[in-house]
Tab-separated table of N, CA, C and O in Angstrom:
chain	number	residue	atom	x	y	z
E	26	MET	N	43.626	-8.779	21.240
E	26	MET	CA	44.375	-9.634	22.141
E	26	MET	C	44.244	-11.076	21.662
E	26	MET	O	43.166	-11.566	21.409
E	27	SER	N	45.346	-11.730	21.588
E	27	SER	CA	45.350	-13.128	21.174
E	27	SER	C	45.177	-14.024	22.400
E	27	SER	O	45.539	-13.666	23.515
E	28	GLU	N	44.615	-15.199	22.173
E	28	GLU	CA	44.405	-16.160	23.266
E	28	GLU	C	45.711	-16.657	23.867
E	28	GLU	O	45.722	-17.221	24.941
E	29	THR	N	46.818	-16.459	23.160
E	29	THR	CA	48.105	-16.948	23.662
E	29	THR	C	48.947	-15.855	24.307
E	29	THR	O	49.973	-16.158	24.900
E	30	GLU	N	48.536	-14.605	24.182
E	30	GLU	CA	49.282	-13.522	24.819
E	30	GLU	C	49.186	-13.656	26.325
E	30	GLU	O	48.114	-13.927	26.868
E	31	PRO	N	50.313	-13.444	27.029
E	31	PRO	CA	50.248	-13.520	28.496
E	31	PRO	C	49.453	-12.344	29.066
E	31	PRO	O	49.444	-11.257	28.496
E	32	LEU	N	48.770	-12.607	30.146
E	32	LEU	CA	48.020	-11.578	30.850
E	32	LEU	C	48.741	-11.249	32.150
E	32	LEU	O	49.490	-12.067	32.688
E	33	VAL	N	48.488	-10.070	32.663
E	33	VAL	CA	49.026	-9.685	33.966
E	33	VAL	C	48.544	-10.692	35.002
E	33	VAL	O	47.349	-11.019	35.052
E	34	GLY	N	49.450	-11.213	35.819
E	34	GLY	CA	49.085	-12.091	36.924
E	34	GLY	C	48.775	-11.248	38.160
E	34	GLY	O	49.326	-10.155	38.328
E	35	ILE	N	47.895	-11.734	39.005
E	35	ILE	CA	47.493	-10.981	40.198
E	35	ILE	C	47.754	-11.819	41.442
E	35	ILE	O	47.337	-12.978	41.522
E	36	VAL	N	48.448	-11.193	42.401
E	36	VAL	CA	48.722	-11.816	43.696
E	36	VAL	C	47.960	-11.033	44.759
E	36	VAL	O	48.129	-9.816	44.879
E	37	VAL	N	47.117	-11.735	45.513
E	37	VAL	CA	46.351	-11.124	46.596
E	37	VAL	C	46.994	-11.544	47.910
E	37	VAL	O	47.103	-12.738	48.203
E	38	VAL	N	47.430	-10.546	48.686
E	38	VAL	CA	48.118	-10.795	49.951
E	38	VAL	C	47.251	-10.294	51.095
E	38	VAL	O	46.861	-9.131	51.115
E	39	SER	N	46.961	-11.185	52.018
E	39	SER	CA	46.163	-10.823	53.187
E	39	SER	C	46.772	-11.444	54.428
E	39	SER	O	47.510	-12.422	54.349
E	40	HIS	N	46.433	-10.897	55.549
E	40	HIS	CA	46.845	-11.487	56.824
E	40	HIS	C	46.061	-12.764	57.120
E	40	HIS	O	46.424	-13.523	57.996
E	41	SER	N	45.000	-12.984	56.378
E	41	SER	CA	44.136	-14.142	56.563
E	41	SER	C	44.103	-14.984	55.286
E	41	SER	O	43.800	-14.461	54.204
E	42	ARG	N	44.385	-16.257	55.409
E	42	ARG	CA	44.328	-17.165	54.260
E	42	ARG	C	42.931	-17.156	53.649
E	42	ARG	O	42.762	-17.071	52.436
E	43	ARG	N	41.905	-17.250	54.506
E	43	ARG	CA	40.533	-17.300	53.989
E	43	ARG	C	40.148	-16.016	53.265
E	43	ARG	O	39.444	-16.052	52.257
E	44	LEU	N	40.597	-14.874	53.782
E	44	LEU	CA	40.285	-13.609	53.118
E	44	LEU	C	40.955	-13.547	51.747
E	44	LEU	O	40.307	-13.194	50.754
E	45	ALA	N	42.222	-13.905	51.659
E	45	ALA	CA	42.925	-13.893	50.370
E	45	ALA	C	42.238	-14.813	49.373
E	45	ALA	O	42.008	-14.445	48.212
E	46	GLU	N	41.876	-16.011	49.806
E	46	GLU	CA	41.204	-16.959	48.919
E	46	GLU	C	39.832	-16.448	48.492
E	46	GLU	O	39.416	-16.632	47.351
E	47	GLY	N	39.114	-15.798	49.400
E	47	GLY	CA	37.797	-15.249	49.071
E	47	GLY	C	37.872	-14.128	48.054
E	47	GLY	O	37.053	-14.054	47.126
E	48	VAL	N	38.852	-13.254	48.201
E	48	VAL	CA	39.023	-12.166	47.233
E	48	VAL	C	39.347	-12.741	45.859
E	48	VAL	O	38.784	-12.312	44.842
E	49	VAL	N	40.227	-13.732	45.815
E	49	VAL	CA	40.555	-14.374	44.540
E	49	VAL	C	39.314	-15.042	43.946
E	49	VAL	O	39.067	-14.962	42.738
E	50	GLU	N	38.507	-15.672	44.778
E	50	GLU	CA	37.291	-16.322	44.290
E	50	GLU	C	36.368	-15.312	43.601
E	50	GLU	O	35.853	-15.566	42.505
E	51	VAL	N	36.150	-14.166	44.230
E	51	VAL	CA	35.271	-13.138	43.653
E	51	VAL	C	35.874	-12.587	42.361
E	51	VAL	O	35.187	-12.484	41.342
E	52	ALA	N	37.147	-12.241	42.399
E	52	ALA	CA	37.794	-11.663	41.213
E	52	ALA	C	37.799	-12.652	40.049
E	52	ALA	O	37.566	-12.272	38.899
E	53	ALA	N	38.047	-13.910	40.339
E	53	ALA	CA	38.083	-14.930	39.283
E	53	ALA	C	36.705	-15.099	38.643
E	53	ALA	O	36.602	-15.289	37.424
E	54	GLN	N	35.653	-15.027	39.434
E	54	GLN	CA	34.299	-15.135	38.889
E	54	GLN	C	34.013	-13.991	37.923
E	54	GLN	O	33.319	-14.180	36.932
E	55	MET	N	34.542	-12.826	38.220
E	55	MET	CA	34.275	-11.647	37.399
E	55	MET	C	35.148	-11.595	36.144
E	55	MET	O	34.740	-11.030	35.143
E	56	ALA	N	36.340	-12.192	36.201
E	56	ALA	CA	37.327	-11.983	35.139
E	56	ALA	C	37.428	-13.108	34.120
E	56	ALA	O	37.963	-12.904	33.042
E	57	GLY	N	36.972	-14.280	34.447
E	57	GLY	CA	37.026	-15.354	33.471
E	57	GLY	C	38.174	-16.329	33.649
E	57	GLY	O	39.043	-16.155	34.491
E	58	ASP	N	38.156	-17.327	32.790
E	58	ASP	CA	39.042	-18.481	32.931
E	58	ASP	C	40.509	-18.231	32.590
E	58	ASP	O	41.362	-18.976	33.043
E	59	ARG	N	40.809	-17.239	31.780
E	59	ARG	CA	42.204	-17.028	31.385
E	59	ARG	C	43.035	-16.358	32.464
E	59	ARG	O	44.261	-16.406	32.428
E	60	MET	N	42.397	-15.723	33.409
E	60	MET	CA	43.136	-14.994	34.444
E	60	MET	C	43.845	-15.947	35.384
E	60	MET	O	43.348	-17.016	35.704
E	61	ARG	N	45.021	-15.492	35.842
E	61	ARG	CA	45.813	-16.260	36.802
E	61	ARG	C	45.936	-15.463	38.095
E	61	ARG	O	46.252	-14.277	38.065
E	62	PHE	N	45.654	-16.149	39.202
E	62	PHE	CA	45.685	-15.519	40.519
E	62	PHE	C	46.491	-16.382	41.479
E	62	PHE	O	46.541	-17.600	41.331
E	63	ALA	N	47.036	-15.732	42.484
E	63	ALA	CA	47.612	-16.446	43.625
E	63	ALA	C	47.094	-15.755	44.878
E	63	ALA	O	47.097	-14.529	44.976
E	64	ALA	N	46.614	-16.557	45.811
E	64	ALA	CA	46.165	-16.049	47.111
E	64	ALA	C	47.223	-16.416	48.137
E	64	ALA	O	47.569	-17.587	48.279
E	65	VAL	N	47.740	-15.414	48.829
E	65	VAL	CA	48.751	-15.647	49.854
E	65	VAL	C	48.232	-15.021	51.140
E	65	VAL	O	48.141	-13.805	51.252
E	66	GLY	N	47.849	-15.871	52.077
E	66	GLY	CA	47.287	-15.344	53.310
E	66	GLY	C	47.781	-16.076	54.528
E	66	GLY	O	47.977	-17.290	54.497
E	67	GLY	N	47.974	-15.318	55.577
E	67	GLY	CA	48.368	-15.897	56.850
E	67	GLY	C	49.844	-16.212	56.931
E	67	GLY	O	50.579	-16.169	55.946
E	68	ALA	N	50.247	-16.518	58.134
E	68	ALA	CA	51.628	-16.906	58.410
E	68	ALA	C	51.807	-18.392	58.077
E	68	ALA	O	50.828	-19.125	57.947
E	69	PRO	N	53.043	-18.850	57.946
E	69	PRO	CA	53.285	-20.256	57.608
E	69	PRO	C	52.634	-21.252	58.577
E	69	PRO	O	52.257	-22.345	58.171
E	70	ASP	N	52.465	-20.867	59.835
E	70	ASP	CA	51.868	-21.775	60.815
E	70	ASP	C	50.343	-21.727	60.827
E	70	ASP	O	49.696	-22.379	61.637
E	71	GLY	N	49.756	-20.943	59.901
E	71	GLY	CA	48.301	-20.855	59.814
E	71	GLY	C	47.696	-19.707	60.599
E	71	GLY	O	46.502	-19.448	60.485
E	72	SER	N	48.509	-19.029	61.394
E	72	SER	CA	47.995	-17.899	62.159
E	72	SER	C	47.876	-16.663	61.258
E	72	SER	O	48.259	-16.680	60.092
E	73	ILE	N	47.354	-15.600	61.816
E	73	ILE	CA	47.234	-14.334	61.101
E	73	ILE	C	48.629	-13.758	60.894
E	73	ILE	O	49.449	-13.761	61.808
E	74	GLY	N	48.888	-13.270	59.686
E	74	GLY	CA	50.190	-12.657	59.406
E	74	GLY	C	50.497	-12.704	57.928
E	74	GLY	O	49.661	-13.094	57.114
E	75	THR	N	51.696	-12.285	57.588
E	75	THR	CA	52.162	-12.341	56.206
E	75	THR	C	53.556	-12.943	56.189
E	75	THR	O	54.246	-12.951	57.200
E	76	ASP	N	53.951	-13.445	55.033
E	76	ASP	CA	55.238	-14.121	54.911
E	76	ASP	C	55.863	-13.772	53.563
E	76	ASP	O	55.328	-14.152	52.515
E	77	ALA	N	56.968	-13.037	53.596
E	77	ALA	CA	57.615	-12.574	52.371
E	77	ALA	C	58.057	-13.737	51.489
E	77	ALA	O	57.998	-13.630	50.254
E	78	ASP	N	58.494	-14.840	52.068
E	78	ASP	CA	58.926	-15.984	51.257
E	78	ASP	C	57.762	-16.550	50.445
E	78	ASP	O	57.917	-16.856	49.259
E	79	ARG	N	56.606	-16.693	51.072
E	79	ARG	CA	55.437	-17.216	50.364
E	79	ARG	C	54.941	-16.226	49.308
E	79	ARG	O	54.490	-16.619	48.231
E	80	ILE	N	55.048	-14.936	49.614
E	80	ILE	CA	54.658	-13.910	48.635
E	80	ILE	C	55.602	-13.972	47.435
E	80	ILE	O	55.163	-13.927	46.284
E	81	ALA	N	56.896	-14.122	47.693
E	81	ALA	CA	57.877	-14.232	46.605
E	81	ALA	C	57.567	-15.444	45.730
E	81	ALA	O	57.634	-15.358	44.492
E	82	ASP	N	57.229	-16.566	46.347
E	82	ASP	CA	56.872	-17.763	45.574
E	82	ASP	C	55.658	-17.496	44.683
E	82	ASP	O	55.624	-17.909	43.522
E	83	ALA	N	54.657	-16.804	45.227
E	83	ALA	CA	53.448	-16.507	44.453
E	83	ALA	C	53.759	-15.560	43.297
E	83	ALA	O	53.266	-15.759	42.182
E	84	ILE	N	54.579	-14.561	43.547
E	84	ILE	CA	54.960	-13.640	42.469
E	84	ILE	C	55.695	-14.410	41.379
E	84	ILE	O	55.426	-14.236	40.186
E	85	ARG	N	56.596	-15.281	41.773
E	85	ARG	CA	57.339	-16.088	40.802
E	85	ARG	C	56.383	-16.941	39.959
E	85	ARG	O	56.528	-17.055	38.751
E	86	GLN	N	55.369	-17.516	40.595
E	86	GLN	CA	54.392	-18.343	39.879
E	86	GLN	C	53.553	-17.517	38.901
E	86	GLN	O	53.164	-18.012	37.845
E	87	MET	N	53.261	-16.289	39.242
E	87	MET	CA	52.424	-15.430	38.403
E	87	MET	C	53.234	-14.671	37.359
E	87	MET	O	52.680	-14.059	36.453
E	88	ASP	N	54.550	-14.693	37.465
E	88	ASP	CA	55.420	-13.922	36.591
E	88	ASP	C	55.251	-14.319	35.130
E	88	ASP	O	55.206	-15.496	34.789
E	89	SER	N	55.113	-13.312	34.295
E	89	SER	CA	55.065	-13.507	32.844
E	89	SER	C	55.583	-12.225	32.212
E	89	SER	O	55.832	-11.235	32.901
E	90	ALA	N	55.691	-12.238	30.927
E	90	ALA	CA	56.132	-11.038	30.221
E	90	ALA	C	55.167	-9.875	30.445
E	90	ALA	O	55.549	-8.720	30.296
E	91	ALA	N	53.919	-10.178	30.819
E	91	ALA	CA	52.927	-9.125	31.051
E	91	ALA	C	53.053	-8.486	32.429
E	91	ALA	O	52.506	-7.425	32.679
E	92	GLY	N	53.767	-9.140	33.358
E	92	GLY	CA	53.974	-8.581	34.682
E	92	GLY	C	53.009	-9.121	35.726
E	92	GLY	O	52.142	-9.943	35.433
E	93	VAL	N	53.193	-8.613	36.943
E	93	VAL	CA	52.425	-9.065	38.101
E	93	VAL	C	51.960	-7.856	38.897
E	93	VAL	O	52.747	-6.943	39.158
E	94	LEU	N	50.690	-7.885	39.297
E	94	LEU	CA	50.151	-6.881	40.202
E	94	LEU	C	49.921	-7.540	41.546
E	94	LEU	O	49.321	-8.613	41.627
E	95	VAL	N	50.416	-6.893	42.614
E	95	VAL	CA	50.239	-7.392	43.980
E	95	VAL	C	49.337	-6.418	44.718
E	95	VAL	O	49.576	-5.213	44.701
E	96	LEU	N	48.290	-6.965	45.362
E	96	LEU	CA	47.402	-6.153	46.196
E	96	LEU	C	47.444	-6.702	47.611
E	96	LEU	O	47.401	-7.922	47.801
E	97	GLY	N	47.512	-5.816	48.604
E	97	GLY	CA	47.568	-6.242	49.996
E	97	GLY	C	46.474	-5.630	50.832
E	97	GLY	O	45.927	-4.578	50.482
E	98	ASP	N	46.167	-6.300	51.962
E	98	ASP	CA	45.063	-5.824	52.792
E	98	ASP	C	45.461	-4.731	53.786
E	98	ASP	O	44.687	-3.846	54.067
E	99	LEU	N	46.658	-4.793	54.321
E	99	LEU	CA	47.099	-3.828	55.326
E	99	LEU	C	48.545	-3.423	55.041
E	99	LEU	O	49.229	-4.080	54.240
E	100	GLY	N	48.999	-2.398	55.738
E	100	GLY	CA	50.341	-1.882	55.499
E	100	GLY	C	51.447	-2.905	55.609
E	100	GLY	O	52.386	-2.918	54.798
E	101	SER	N	51.374	-3.797	56.576
E	101	SER	CA	52.442	-4.786	56.708
E	101	SER	C	52.403	-5.823	55.588
E	101	SER	O	53.434	-6.414	55.255
E	102	ALA	N	51.250	-6.028	54.954
E	102	ALA	CA	51.193	-6.897	53.774
E	102	ALA	C	51.934	-6.238	52.616
E	102	ALA	O	52.614	-6.917	51.830
E	103	ILE	N	51.831	-4.933	52.522
E	103	ILE	CA	52.561	-4.194	51.489
E	103	ILE	C	54.050	-4.250	51.778
E	103	ILE	O	54.862	-4.488	50.878
E	104	LEU	N	54.448	-4.075	53.044
E	104	LEU	CA	55.872	-4.150	53.405
E	104	LEU	C	56.439	-5.536	53.112
E	104	LEU	O	57.545	-5.658	52.575
E	105	ALA	N	55.701	-6.573	53.441
E	105	ALA	CA	56.157	-7.946	53.153
E	105	ALA	C	56.248	-8.169	51.653
E	105	ALA	O	57.170	-8.853	51.174
E	106	SER	N	55.334	-7.590	50.895
E	106	SER	CA	55.367	-7.712	49.431
E	106	SER	C	56.593	-6.995	48.862
E	106	SER	O	57.253	-7.505	47.945
E	107	GLU	N	56.909	-5.831	49.402
E	107	GLU	CA	58.109	-5.116	48.964
E	107	GLU	C	59.363	-5.938	49.261
E	107	GLU	O	60.274	-6.018	48.431
E	108	SER	N	59.406	-6.575	50.422
E	108	SER	CA	60.538	-7.444	50.762
E	108	SER	C	60.626	-8.617	49.795
E	108	SER	O	61.721	-9.011	49.379
E	109	ALA	N	59.483	-9.171	49.431
E	109	ALA	CA	59.453	-10.300	48.493
E	109	ALA	C	60.026	-9.901	47.142
E	109	ALA	O	60.815	-10.641	46.549
E	110	VAL	N	59.644	-8.729	46.662
E	110	VAL	CA	60.150	-8.255	45.375
E	110	VAL	C	61.664	-8.049	45.453
E	110	VAL	O	62.397	-8.421	44.533
E	111	GLU	N	62.142	-7.493	46.552
E	111	GLU	CA	63.586	-7.318	46.733
E	111	GLU	C	64.305	-8.661	46.736
E	111	GLU	O	65.381	-8.802	46.156
E	112	MET	N	63.719	-9.668	47.378
E	112	MET	CA	64.321	-11.001	47.421
E	112	MET	C	64.442	-11.596	46.023
E	112	MET	O	65.412	-12.294	45.727
E	113	LEU	N	63.469	-11.330	45.171
E	113	LEU	CA	63.469	-11.891	43.821
E	113	LEU	C	64.484	-11.210	42.913
E	113	LEU	O	64.968	-11.813	41.956
E	114	GLY	N	64.764	-9.958	43.200
E	114	GLY	CA	65.768	-9.230	42.434
E	114	GLY	C	65.496	-9.235	40.947
E	114	GLY	O	64.376	-9.016	40.492
E	115	ASP	N	66.526	-9.520	40.169
E	115	ASP	CA	66.426	-9.482	38.711
E	115	ASP	C	65.963	-10.800	38.110
E	115	ASP	O	66.024	-10.983	36.899
E	116	SER	N	65.497	-11.727	38.924
E	116	SER	CA	65.130	-13.049	38.417
E	116	SER	C	63.779	-13.071	37.701
E	116	SER	O	63.445	-14.058	37.061
E	117	LEU	N	63.020	-12.002	37.789
E	117	LEU	CA	61.688	-11.969	37.179
E	117	LEU	C	61.759	-11.608	35.706
E	117	LEU	O	62.600	-10.815	35.288
E	118	THR	N	60.861	-12.170	34.918
E	118	THR	CA	60.818	-11.845	33.496
E	118	THR	C	59.970	-10.608	33.228
E	118	THR	O	60.170	-9.927	32.237
E	119	GLY	N	59.016	-10.324	34.086
E	119	GLY	CA	58.149	-9.161	33.915
E	119	GLY	C	58.273	-8.229	35.105
E	119	GLY	O	58.906	-8.548	36.111
E	120	ALA	N	57.654	-7.077	34.993
E	120	ALA	CA	57.665	-6.096	36.075
E	120	ALA	C	56.667	-6.507	37.159
E	120	ALA	O	55.724	-7.250	36.904
E	121	VAL	N	56.896	-5.996	38.359
E	121	VAL	CA	55.976	-6.204	39.471
E	121	VAL	C	55.570	-4.831	39.995
E	121	VAL	O	56.414	-3.982	40.233
E	122	THR	N	54.259	-4.642	40.158
E	122	THR	CA	53.735	-3.419	40.749
E	122	THR	C	52.957	-3.797	41.998
E	122	THR	O	52.136	-4.720	41.964
E	123	ILE	N	53.215	-3.082	43.077
E	123	ILE	CA	52.481	-3.284	44.324
E	123	ILE	C	51.487	-2.145	44.446
E	123	ILE	O	51.863	-0.974	44.416
E	124	SER	N	50.218	-2.498	44.568
E	124	SER	CA	49.143	-1.516	44.596
E	124	SER	C	48.741	-1.169	46.025
E	124	SER	O	48.686	-2.036	46.891
E	125	SER	N	48.436	0.095	46.230
E	125	SER	CA	47.869	0.508	47.511
E	125	SER	C	46.354	0.697	47.390
E	125	SER	O	45.720	1.259	48.272
E	126	GLY	N	45.799	0.208	46.289
E	126	GLY	CA	44.351	0.279	46.093
E	126	GLY	C	43.615	-0.627	47.063
E	126	GLY	O	44.223	-1.464	47.739
E	127	PRO	N	42.298	-0.500	47.148
E	127	PRO	CA	41.512	-1.341	48.050
E	127	PRO	C	41.587	-2.805	47.618
E	127	PRO	O	41.607	-3.106	46.425
E	128	LEU	N	41.625	-3.690	48.581
E	128	LEU	CA	41.871	-5.100	48.284
E	128	LEU	C	40.783	-5.716	47.407
E	128	LEU	O	41.076	-6.234	46.329
E	129	VAL	N	39.546	-5.681	47.829
E	129	VAL	CA	38.483	-6.368	47.088
E	129	VAL	C	38.173	-5.650	45.783
E	129	VAL	O	38.260	-6.241	44.692
E	130	GLU	N	37.815	-4.389	45.864
E	130	GLU	CA	37.461	-3.643	44.667
E	130	GLU	C	38.638	-3.577	43.702
E	130	GLU	O	38.489	-3.726	42.493
E	131	GLY	N	39.830	-3.346	44.248
E	131	GLY	CA	41.023	-3.261	43.415
E	131	GLY	C	41.307	-4.559	42.693
E	131	GLY	O	41.637	-4.569	41.506
E	132	ALA	N	41.175	-5.680	43.398
E	132	ALA	CA	41.429	-6.984	42.774
E	132	ALA	C	40.412	-7.279	41.681
E	132	ALA	O	40.769	-7.772	40.606
E	133	VAL	N	39.153	-6.970	41.931
E	133	VAL	CA	38.113	-7.245	40.931
E	133	VAL	C	38.313	-6.385	39.692
E	133	VAL	O	38.332	-6.891	38.562
E	134	VAL	N	38.484	-5.092	39.875
E	134	VAL	CA	38.657	-4.196	38.736
E	134	VAL	C	39.937	-4.548	37.977
E	134	VAL	O	39.946	-4.610	36.745
E	135	ALA	N	41.017	-4.794	38.704
E	135	ALA	CA	42.284	-5.150	38.051
E	135	ALA	C	42.145	-6.444	37.262
E	135	ALA	O	42.649	-6.557	36.137
E	136	ALA	N	41.467	-7.419	37.823
E	136	ALA	CA	41.301	-8.703	37.143
E	136	ALA	C	40.509	-8.551	35.848
E	136	ALA	O	40.868	-9.134	34.817
E	137	VAL	N	39.455	-7.766	35.891
E	137	VAL	CA	38.654	-7.553	34.679
E	137	VAL	C	39.491	-6.834	33.626
E	137	VAL	O	39.494	-7.224	32.449
E	138	GLN	N	40.227	-5.826	34.037
E	138	GLN	CA	41.062	-5.086	33.086
E	138	GLN	C	42.173	-5.972	32.524
E	138	GLN	O	42.463	-5.940	31.330
E	139	ALA	N	42.795	-6.766	33.371
E	139	ALA	CA	43.853	-7.672	32.908
E	139	ALA	C	43.290	-8.712	31.947
E	139	ALA	O	43.942	-9.093	30.975
E	140	SER	N	42.067	-9.164	32.213
E	140	SER	CA	41.470	-10.219	31.387
E	140	SER	C	41.235	-9.787	29.946
E	140	SER	O	41.134	-10.629	29.061
E	141	ILE	N	41.153	-8.489	29.706
E	141	ILE	CA	40.981	-8.007	28.331
E	141	ILE	C	42.318	-7.619	27.704
E	141	ILE	O	42.356	-7.044	26.621
E	142	GLY	N	43.403	-7.932	28.420
E	142	GLY	CA	44.723	-7.756	27.846
E	142	GLY	C	45.394	-6.421	28.075
E	142	GLY	O	46.399	-6.124	27.433
E	143	LEU	N	44.863	-5.612	28.995
E	143	LEU	CA	45.507	-4.331	29.256
E	143	LEU	C	46.875	-4.541	29.898
E	143	LEU	O	47.096	-5.519	30.615
E	144	PRO	N	47.797	-3.610	29.667
E	144	PRO	CA	49.135	-3.737	30.240
E	144	PRO	C	49.154	-3.444	31.746
E	144	PRO	O	48.223	-2.842	32.287
E	145	LEU	N	50.241	-3.851	32.382
E	145	LEU	CA	50.379	-3.739	33.834
E	145	LEU	C	50.117	-2.323	34.341
E	145	LEU	O	49.411	-2.154	35.331
E	146	ASN	N	50.656	-1.319	33.673
E	146	ASN	CA	50.472	0.048	34.179
E	146	ASN	C	48.996	0.442	34.212
E	146	ASN	O	48.542	1.110	35.144
E	147	GLU	N	48.217	0.013	33.219
E	147	GLU	CA	46.792	0.346	33.199
E	147	GLU	C	46.008	-0.501	34.201
E	147	GLU	O	45.060	-0.019	34.828
E	148	VAL	N	46.398	-1.756	34.350
E	148	VAL	CA	45.755	-2.630	35.339
E	148	VAL	C	45.996	-2.072	36.740
E	148	VAL	O	45.077	-1.983	37.561
E	149	ALA	N	47.232	-1.655	37.013
E	149	ALA	CA	47.575	-1.090	38.321
E	149	ALA	C	46.824	0.213	38.570
E	149	ALA	O	46.321	0.449	39.676
E	150	ALA	N	46.729	1.061	37.551
E	150	ALA	CA	45.993	2.320	37.702
E	150	ALA	C	44.525	2.054	38.018
E	150	ALA	O	43.922	2.750	38.847
E	151	SER	N	43.955	1.046	37.395
E	151	SER	CA	42.557	0.693	37.665
E	151	SER	C	42.371	0.250	39.114
E	151	SER	O	41.374	0.602	39.750
E	152	ALA	N	43.325	-0.527	39.624
E	152	ALA	CA	43.241	-0.962	41.021
E	152	ALA	C	43.301	0.233	41.965
E	152	ALA	O	42.559	0.298	42.951
E	153	GLU	N	44.169	1.181	41.668
E	153	GLU	CA	44.286	2.382	42.501
E	153	GLU	C	43.002	3.211	42.447
E	153	GLU	O	42.521	3.708	43.460
E	154	GLU	N	42.445	3.354	41.259
E	154	GLU	CA	41.230	4.159	41.074
E	154	GLU	C	40.004	3.517	41.712
E	154	GLU	O	39.002	4.190	41.950
E	155	ALA	N	40.073	2.237	42.006
E	155	ALA	CA	38.931	1.542	42.605
E	155	ALA	C	38.553	2.131	43.963
E	155	ALA	O	37.418	1.977	44.407
E	156	ARG	N	39.474	2.828	44.586
E	156	ARG	CA	39.148	3.468	45.874
E	156	ARG	C	38.057	4.523	45.716
E	156	ARG	O	37.399	4.896	46.687
E	157	ASN	N	37.836	4.999	44.497
E	157	ASN	CA	36.845	6.045	44.252
E	157	ASN	C	35.504	5.499	43.769
E	157	ASN	O	34.616	6.291	43.438
E	158	LEU	N	35.364	4.182	43.677
E	158	LEU	CA	34.101	3.616	43.218
E	158	LEU	C	32.970	3.956	44.186
E	158	LEU	O	33.126	3.839	45.399
E	159	ASP	N	31.857	4.352	43.627
E	159	ASP	CA	30.685	4.669	44.436
E	159	ASP	C	29.866	3.390	44.621
E	159	ASP	O	29.387	2.810	43.638
E	160	LYS	N	29.734	2.950	45.856
E	160	LYS	CA	28.966	1.747	46.145
E	160	LYS	C	27.485	2.050	46.344
E	160	LYS	O	26.703	1.169	46.644
E	161	GLY	N	27.117	3.308	46.198
E	161	GLY	CA	25.727	3.692	46.453
E	161	GLY	C	25.534	4.022	47.912
E	161	GLY	O	26.408	3.806	48.744
E	162	SER	N	24.392	4.515	48.233
E	162	SER	CA	24.141	4.894	49.627
E	162	SER	C	23.447	3.756	50.366
E	162	SER	O	22.595	3.059	49.816
E	163	ALA	N	23.849	3.587	51.588
E	163	ALA	CA	23.203	2.588	52.441
E	163	ALA	C	21.940	3.208	53.009
E	163	ALA	O	21.939	4.338	53.480
E	164	ARG	N	20.864	2.462	52.969
E	164	ARG	CA	19.593	3.002	53.474
E	164	ARG	C	19.085	2.178	54.593
E	164	ARG	O	19.173	1.043	54.697
């Protein structure tokens, strides 16, 4: 992988601004400086919710030839993300994949995989597979 090759961009969508920013903070620490993230959380007025327009803006900002992976916290975040992709239509240069993987684990694993230059399909598969990670037993 060359230092100039584009990497998959990651958009984290949550009903909470602070949660989205926190997930990005953790993933960025694990993945390194070359990774690009956008945190989209909460409704435009600052309350809990999601906003397809803001998600579309974040996808547009993360768009590259390598594509964009979107991870959401709840079902309506996924629905808003799907609406955002529809709004963008053919204006994107790369593909967009919306993951149903777990938000935190999926974002971290996807970010690490993207940081080493893996393609969108493999980054997305890693996010999905993160649901099977063993966190160990609580004692």
